[in-house]
Coordinates of C-alpha atoms in Angstrom, one line a residue:
M1 CA 21.7 -20.9 -37.2
S2 CA 20.0 -17.9 -38.9
P3 CA 19.9 -14.5 -37.0
Q4 CA 16.1 -14.7 -37.0
R5 CA 16.1 -18.2 -35.3
A6 CA 18.7 -17.0 -32.8
T7 CA 16.5 -14.0 -31.9
V8 CA 13.5 -16.2 -31.4
R9 CA 15.4 -18.6 -29.1
S10 CA 16.8 -15.6 -27.1
R11 CA 13.3 -14.2 -26.6
R12 CA 12.0 -17.6 -25.4
S13 CA 14.9 -18.2 -23.0
S14 CA 14.5 -14.7 -21.5
R15 CA 11.1 -15.9 -20.4
R16 CA 12.2 -19.2 -18.8
V17 CA 12.0 -18.8 -15.1
A18 CA 13.0 -21.4 -12.4
V19 CA 10.9 -21.1 -9.2
V20 CA 12.7 -22.8 -6.3
G21 CA 10.3 -23.7 -3.5
A22 CA 7.4 -24.0 -6.0
A23 CA 5.5 -26.6 -3.8
G24 CA 4.8 -24.2 -1.0
P25 CA 1.8 -21.8 -0.8
A26 CA 3.9 -18.7 -1.8
G27 CA 6.0 -20.6 -4.4
S28 CA 2.9 -22.1 -6.0
A29 CA 1.2 -18.7 -6.4
V30 CA 4.4 -17.2 -7.9
A31 CA 4.7 -20.1 -10.4
S32 CA 1.0 -19.8 -11.3
A33 CA 1.2 -16.0 -11.9
L34 CA 4.3 -16.4 -14.1
V35 CA 2.6 -19.1 -16.2
A36 CA -0.5 -16.9 -16.6
A37 CA 1.8 -14.0 -17.7
G38 CA 3.3 -16.2 -20.5
F39 CA 6.6 -17.2 -18.8
A40 CA 7.9 -20.7 -19.2
V41 CA 8.2 -22.0 -15.6
I42 CA 10.6 -24.6 -14.3
A43 CA 9.1 -25.6 -10.9
V44 CA 11.7 -26.9 -8.5
D45 CA 11.2 -28.4 -5.0
D46 CA 12.1 -31.5 -3.1
R47 CA 8.5 -32.6 -3.5
R48 CA 6.0 -32.2 -6.3
G49 CA 3.3 -29.6 -5.8
G50 CA 0.3 -28.4 -7.7
A51 CA 1.8 -25.4 -9.4
P52 CA 1.8 -25.3 -13.2
G53 CA 5.1 -25.6 -15.2
T54 CA 7.7 -28.2 -16.0
W55 CA 8.5 -29.9 -12.7
R56 CA 12.0 -30.9 -11.6
V57 CA 11.9 -32.6 -8.2
G58 CA 15.0 -32.5 -6.2
D59 CA 17.1 -30.5 -3.7
V60 CA 19.2 -27.8 -5.3
A61 CA 21.6 -28.0 -2.3
A62 CA 22.2 -31.8 -2.9
P63 CA 25.2 -33.0 -5.0
G64 CA 24.3 -32.4 -8.6
G65 CA 21.3 -30.3 -7.6
A66 CA 22.6 -27.3 -9.6
A67 CA 21.4 -29.1 -12.8
L68 CA 17.8 -28.5 -11.6
L69 CA 18.2 -24.9 -12.8
D70 CA 19.7 -25.7 -16.2
G71 CA 18.2 -23.5 -18.9
A72 CA 16.8 -20.9 -16.5
H73 CA 17.2 -17.2 -17.6
V74 CA 15.8 -16.0 -14.2
V75 CA 15.9 -17.9 -10.9
V76 CA 13.3 -17.1 -8.2
H77 CA 14.1 -18.4 -4.7
V78 CA 10.9 -18.4 -2.6
A79 CA 12.1 -18.3 1.0
A80 CA 9.0 -16.8 2.4
A81 CA 8.0 -17.9 5.9
D82 CA 4.7 -19.6 5.0
D83 CA 5.2 -23.0 6.7
L84 CA 5.6 -22.6 10.4
E85 CA 4.9 -26.2 11.2
A86 CA 7.9 -27.3 9.1
A87 CA 10.0 -24.6 10.6
L88 CA 9.2 -25.7 14.1
A89 CA 10.1 -29.3 13.3
M90 CA 13.8 -28.2 13.3
T91 CA 15.9 -26.6 16.1
G92 CA 16.9 -23.0 15.6
P93 CA 20.5 -23.9 14.5
Q94 CA 19.2 -26.6 12.2
R95 CA 16.7 -24.3 10.6
R96 CA 19.3 -21.5 10.1
A97 CA 21.8 -23.8 8.6
H98 CA 19.2 -25.3 6.2
A99 CA 18.0 -21.8 5.1
V100 CA 21.5 -20.5 4.4
R101 CA 22.7 -23.7 2.7
A102 CA 19.7 -23.6 0.4
A103 CA 20.3 -19.9 -0.4
R104 CA 23.9 -20.5 -1.1
A105 CA 23.1 -23.4 -3.4
V106 CA 20.5 -21.5 -5.3
G107 CA 22.8 -18.5 -5.8
A108 CA 25.7 -20.7 -7.0
A109 CA 23.4 -22.7 -9.3
A110 CA 21.9 -19.6 -10.8
R111 CA 25.4 -18.3 -11.6
D112 CA 26.5 -21.6 -13.1
A113 CA 23.3 -21.9 -15.2
G114 CA 24.1 -18.5 -16.7
A115 CA 21.0 -16.8 -15.4
A116 CA 20.6 -13.1 -16.1
R117 CA 18.7 -12.3 -12.9
L118 CA 18.2 -13.6 -9.4
V119 CA 15.1 -13.0 -7.4
V120 CA 14.4 -13.8 -3.7
V121 CA 11.1 -13.7 -1.8
T122 CA 11.5 -13.2 1.9
S123 CA 9.3 -11.0 4.2
A124 CA 8.9 -7.4 5.3
M125 CA 9.7 -8.8 8.7
V126 CA 13.4 -8.4 7.9
H127 CA 12.9 -4.6 8.7
G128 CA 11.9 -5.5 12.2
A129 CA 8.8 -4.5 14.1
A130 CA 9.2 -1.5 16.3
A131 CA 6.9 1.0 18.0
D132 CA 8.8 3.8 16.2
N133 CA 8.8 2.3 12.7
P134 CA 7.6 4.7 10.0
V135 CA 4.2 3.8 8.7
P136 CA 4.6 2.9 6.0
L137 CA 8.3 1.8 5.6
P138 CA 9.9 2.8 2.3
D139 CA 11.3 0.1 0.0
D140 CA 14.8 0.9 1.0
A141 CA 14.2 0.9 4.8
P142 CA 17.2 -0.5 6.6
V143 CA 17.6 -4.1 7.5
P144 CA 19.5 -5.0 10.7
D145 CA 22.7 -7.0 10.3
D146 CA 21.4 -9.5 12.9
G147 CA 17.7 -10.4 12.9
G148 CA 18.0 -12.6 16.0
A149 CA 17.8 -16.4 16.5
G150 CA 14.3 -16.8 15.1
I151 CA 12.7 -17.1 11.7
V152 CA 13.2 -13.4 11.0
G153 CA 17.0 -13.9 11.5
D154 CA 16.9 -16.7 9.1
L155 CA 15.5 -14.5 6.4
V156 CA 18.0 -11.7 7.1
E157 CA 20.8 -14.3 6.6
V158 CA 19.2 -15.6 3.4
E159 CA 19.1 -12.1 1.9
A160 CA 22.7 -11.4 3.0
T161 CA 23.9 -14.7 1.5
L162 CA 22.2 -14.1 -1.9
A163 CA 23.3 -10.5 -2.0
A164 CA 27.0 -11.5 -1.6
L165 CA 26.7 -14.2 -4.2
A166 CA 24.9 -12.0 -6.7
H167 CA 27.4 -9.2 -6.2
A168 CA 30.4 -11.6 -6.8
A169 CA 28.8 -13.0 -9.9
G170 CA 27.6 -9.7 -11.3
L171 CA 24.0 -10.9 -11.2
P172 CA 21.1 -8.3 -10.8
L173 CA 19.3 -9.1 -7.6
T174 CA 15.6 -8.4 -6.9
V175 CA 14.3 -8.8 -3.3
L176 CA 10.6 -9.0 -2.7
R177 CA 9.5 -8.5 0.9
P178 CA 5.8 -9.2 1.4
A179 CA 3.7 -8.1 4.4
A180 CA 2.0 -10.9 6.4
L181 CA 1.0 -13.6 3.8
V182 CA -2.5 -14.9 3.5
G183 CA -3.8 -17.7 1.3
P184 CA -4.6 -21.4 1.2
G185 CA -1.9 -23.4 3.1
V186 CA -0.1 -20.4 4.6
D187 CA 0.9 -21.1 8.2
S188 CA 2.8 -18.3 10.0
M189 CA 3.2 -16.6 13.3
V190 CA 0.7 -14.0 12.1
T191 CA -1.9 -16.5 10.9
R192 CA -1.6 -18.3 14.3
H193 CA -2.2 -15.0 16.1
F194 CA -5.7 -15.1 14.7
E195 CA -6.3 -18.7 15.9
A196 CA -6.6 -17.3 19.4
P197 CA -10.0 -16.6 21.1
R198 CA -8.6 -13.1 22.0
L199 CA -6.2 -10.8 20.4
L200 CA -3.2 -9.7 22.4
E201 CA -2.4 -6.0 22.5
V202 CA 0.5 -4.4 24.3
R203 CA -0.2 -1.2 26.3
G204 CA 1.1 1.8 24.4
A205 CA 1.8 -0.1 21.2
R206 CA 0.7 1.4 17.9
A207 CA -0.8 -1.6 16.1
A208 CA -0.9 -1.4 12.3
R209 CA -1.7 -4.7 10.5
Q210 CA -1.0 -5.2 6.8
F211 CA -1.4 -8.3 4.7
C212 CA -0.4 -9.6 1.3
H213 CA -2.3 -12.3 -0.5
V214 CA -0.2 -14.9 -2.2
D215 CA -1.9 -14.3 -5.5
D216 CA -0.8 -10.6 -5.3
L217 CA 2.7 -11.7 -4.4
G218 CA 2.7 -13.7 -7.6
T219 CA 1.7 -10.8 -9.8
A220 CA 4.3 -8.6 -7.9
V221 CA 7.0 -11.0 -9.1
V222 CA 5.7 -10.7 -12.6
T223 CA 5.7 -6.9 -12.4
A224 CA 9.3 -6.9 -11.0
L225 CA 10.5 -9.1 -13.9
T226 CA 8.6 -7.3 -16.6
A227 CA 9.8 -3.9 -15.4
G228 CA 13.4 -5.1 -14.7
L229 CA 13.3 -3.9 -11.1
D230 CA 16.4 -4.4 -9.0
G231 CA 16.9 -4.1 -5.3
P232 CA 14.3 -4.3 -2.5
L233 CA 10.6 -4.1 -3.1
G234 CA 7.9 -4.1 -0.4
V235 CA 4.7 -5.9 -1.3
G236 CA 1.5 -5.3 0.6
C237 CA -2.2 -4.3 0.5
E238 CA -3.0 -0.6 0.3
G239 CA -2.8 1.0 3.8
W240 CA -3.3 -0.9 7.1
L241 CA -5.7 -1.8 9.8
D242 CA -5.5 -0.4 13.3
A243 CA -6.2 -2.5 16.5
G244 CA -9.9 -1.5 16.6
Q245 CA -10.5 -2.2 12.9
T246 CA -8.8 -5.6 13.2
A247 CA -10.8 -6.6 16.3
R248 CA -14.1 -5.5 14.7
L249 CA -13.4 -7.4 11.4
A250 CA -12.2 -10.4 13.3
R251 CA -15.1 -10.2 15.8
L252 CA -12.6 -11.0 18.6
R253 CA -12.1 -9.3 21.9
T254 CA -8.6 -8.0 22.9
V255 CA -6.6 -8.3 26.0
E256 CA -4.1 -5.5 26.8
L257 CA -1.0 -6.2 28.8
P258 CA 2.0 -4.1 29.9
P259 CA 5.0 -4.5 27.7
A260 CA 7.2 -5.9 30.5
L261 CA 4.7 -8.6 31.3
A262 CA 3.9 -9.5 27.7
F263 CA 7.5 -9.8 26.5
G264 CA 9.1 -11.0 29.8
T265 CA 6.6 -13.8 30.2
A266 CA 6.8 -14.8 26.5
E267 CA 10.6 -15.1 26.9
R268 CA 10.2 -17.3 30.0
L269 CA 7.7 -19.5 28.2
H270 CA 10.0 -19.8 25.2
R271 CA 13.0 -20.8 27.4
V272 CA 11.0 -23.7 28.9
G273 CA 9.7 -24.9 25.6
V274 CA 6.1 -23.9 26.0
L275 CA 6.2 -21.2 23.2
P276 CA 7.9 -22.1 19.9
M277 CA 9.3 -18.7 19.0
P278 CA 11.6 -16.2 20.7
A279 CA 9.8 -13.4 22.6
A280 CA 11.3 -10.9 20.2
E281 CA 9.0 -12.2 17.5
L282 CA 6.0 -11.3 19.5
A283 CA 6.7 -7.8 18.3
F284 CA 5.4 -8.7 14.9
V285 CA 1.9 -9.0 16.1
V286 CA 1.9 -5.9 18.3
H287 CA 4.2 -3.3 16.5
P288 CA 4.0 -2.0 12.9
W289 CA 6.0 -3.3 9.9
V290 CA 3.8 -1.8 7.2
V291 CA 5.4 -1.4 3.7
S292 CA 4.6 1.1 1.0
S293 CA 5.1 -1.0 -2.2
Q294 CA 6.0 2.3 -3.8
R295 CA 8.3 1.0 -6.5
L296 CA 6.0 -1.8 -7.6
R297 CA 3.0 0.6 -7.7
A298 CA 5.0 3.0 -9.8
A299 CA 5.6 0.1 -12.2
G300 CA 1.9 -0.6 -12.5
W301 CA 1.3 -3.3 -9.9
V302 CA -2.1 -3.2 -8.2
P303 CA -3.1 -5.7 -5.5
T304 CA -6.4 -7.3 -6.0
R305 CA -7.2 -7.7 -2.3
T306 CA -7.6 -5.2 0.5
N307 CA -6.4 -5.8 4.1
A308 CA -10.1 -6.4 5.1
D309 CA -10.4 -9.0 2.3
C310 CA -7.2 -10.8 3.4
L311 CA -8.2 -10.8 7.1
T312 CA -11.6 -12.2 6.2
E313 CA -10.0 -15.0 4.2
L314 CA -7.4 -15.7 6.9
L315 CA -10.1 -16.1 9.5
A316 CA -12.0 -18.6 7.3
L317 CA -8.8 -20.6 6.7
V318 CA -7.8 -20.9 10.3
A319 CA -11.3 -21.7 11.6
G320 CA -11.1 -24.7 13.8
H321 CA -7.5 -24.2 14.9
R322 CA -6.4 -22.9 18.3
A323 CA -2.9 -21.7 19.2
V324 CA -0.9 -20.6 22.2
A325 CA 1.2 -17.7 20.9
G326 CA 2.2 -19.8 17.9
R327 CA 1.9 -23.2 19.5
R328 CA -1.1 -25.1 18.4
V329 CA -3.1 -26.9 21.1
E330 CA -6.0 -29.3 20.9
G331 CA -8.5 -31.1 23.1
R332 CA -8.8 -30.1 26.7
E333 CA -6.2 -27.3 26.5
A334 CA -8.2 -25.5 23.8
A335 CA -11.4 -26.1 25.6
A336 CA -10.0 -24.6 28.8
G337 CA -9.2 -21.4 27.0
A338 CA -5.4 -21.9 27.0
A339 CA -5.3 -21.3 23.3
G340 CA -5.0 -17.6 23.1
A341 CA -1.8 -15.7 23.2
A342 CA -3.1 -13.4 25.8
V343 CA -4.5 -16.3 27.9
A344 CA -1.2 -18.1 27.6
L345 CA 0.7 -15.1 28.9
L346 CA -1.7 -14.4 31.7
G347 CA -1.5 -18.1 32.7
A348 CA 2.3 -18.2 32.4
A349 CA 3.1 -19.6 35.8
A350 CA 0.8 -22.6 35.4
L351 CA 2.2 -23.4 32.0
V352 CA 5.8 -23.1 33.2
R353 CA 5.1 -25.3 36.2
R354 CA 3.5 -27.9 33.9
A355 CA 6.5 -27.8 31.5
R356 CA 9.0 -28.1 34.4
A357 CA 7.1 -30.9 36.0
R358 CA 7.8 -33.0 32.8
R359 CA 11.5 -32.2 32.9
P360 CA 13.9 -34.2 35.1
G361 CA 16.2 -32.4 37.6
P362 CA 15.7 -30.0 40.5
R363 CA 12.7 -27.7 40.5
R364 CA 13.2 -24.0 39.9
P365 CA 11.3 -21.2 41.5
T366 CA 8.0 -20.4 39.8
L367 CA 7.5 -17.0 38.1

């Protein structure tokens, strides 16, 4: 082979990117942005989606699944929390095992395929939501060793698993952590927060809401690859919305509760199966976890949507749905006003009694 032909092949292979999880909302947007930027995309998922690229349908974690990444110069594992319904279909331990097994398989397959870079998309939620969080958080803000038993903990484990594999293989690792995702098909604890007739606020909390459109996440991945950025990268709209701005844009009233009532009741509701997520994850709709996107912006990335744009689109996308602090309800429950997080918390005793009445065994004292 002539040196010139070898150089051409090298340039082409360096732009061949495998996107694992390409059928989901975030993965589809990432694949689309890469194709638009001139990358050759291998779209990988256990079901075929609408993203452009060469599709390879299968499970990377299944026997022989590593072959799905053959020929990829870069592997992007999209682990973003954008399908809450699918996540809630599994128990917590099942979901955690599935997430870690997939991450381990992707990392090993990327190594075996001879990839030159590994990219993972998780969420800025891995930093945790806390009243005393800096606003905004820097890209290198710490991530706790244990993110808890919920979806956030799953993402922390995914990052840790891929970091260990990348380090052992000598693979550069890029970690994109988007703010609350918005876009067609996105279903998350944040989007469901806006399916309520009222917005829950916790007394004394400093609300600061930031979003990231999936299209902007896609161009952020392109920027990271083009600029060769390693390490953690926050991805979000410029600035944030406070509680008043959010309520005005959403045209929703708010209900303010004391912290002990809000979190304590949410924990009780989770224990009896009324609410699908641990109470700790309620923090992500009342406390700040805003990111700066400093390194991406320095590399030339500019989001095309503002926080107001994203919230407007989010509200249009969730129209017609009603949820109880993450649990969707329909029919008479929704009509009765049980759909809002605040209403659910205020009506906790009734909901707990209803849940316990359906369970066999001795009755417990009500709240």
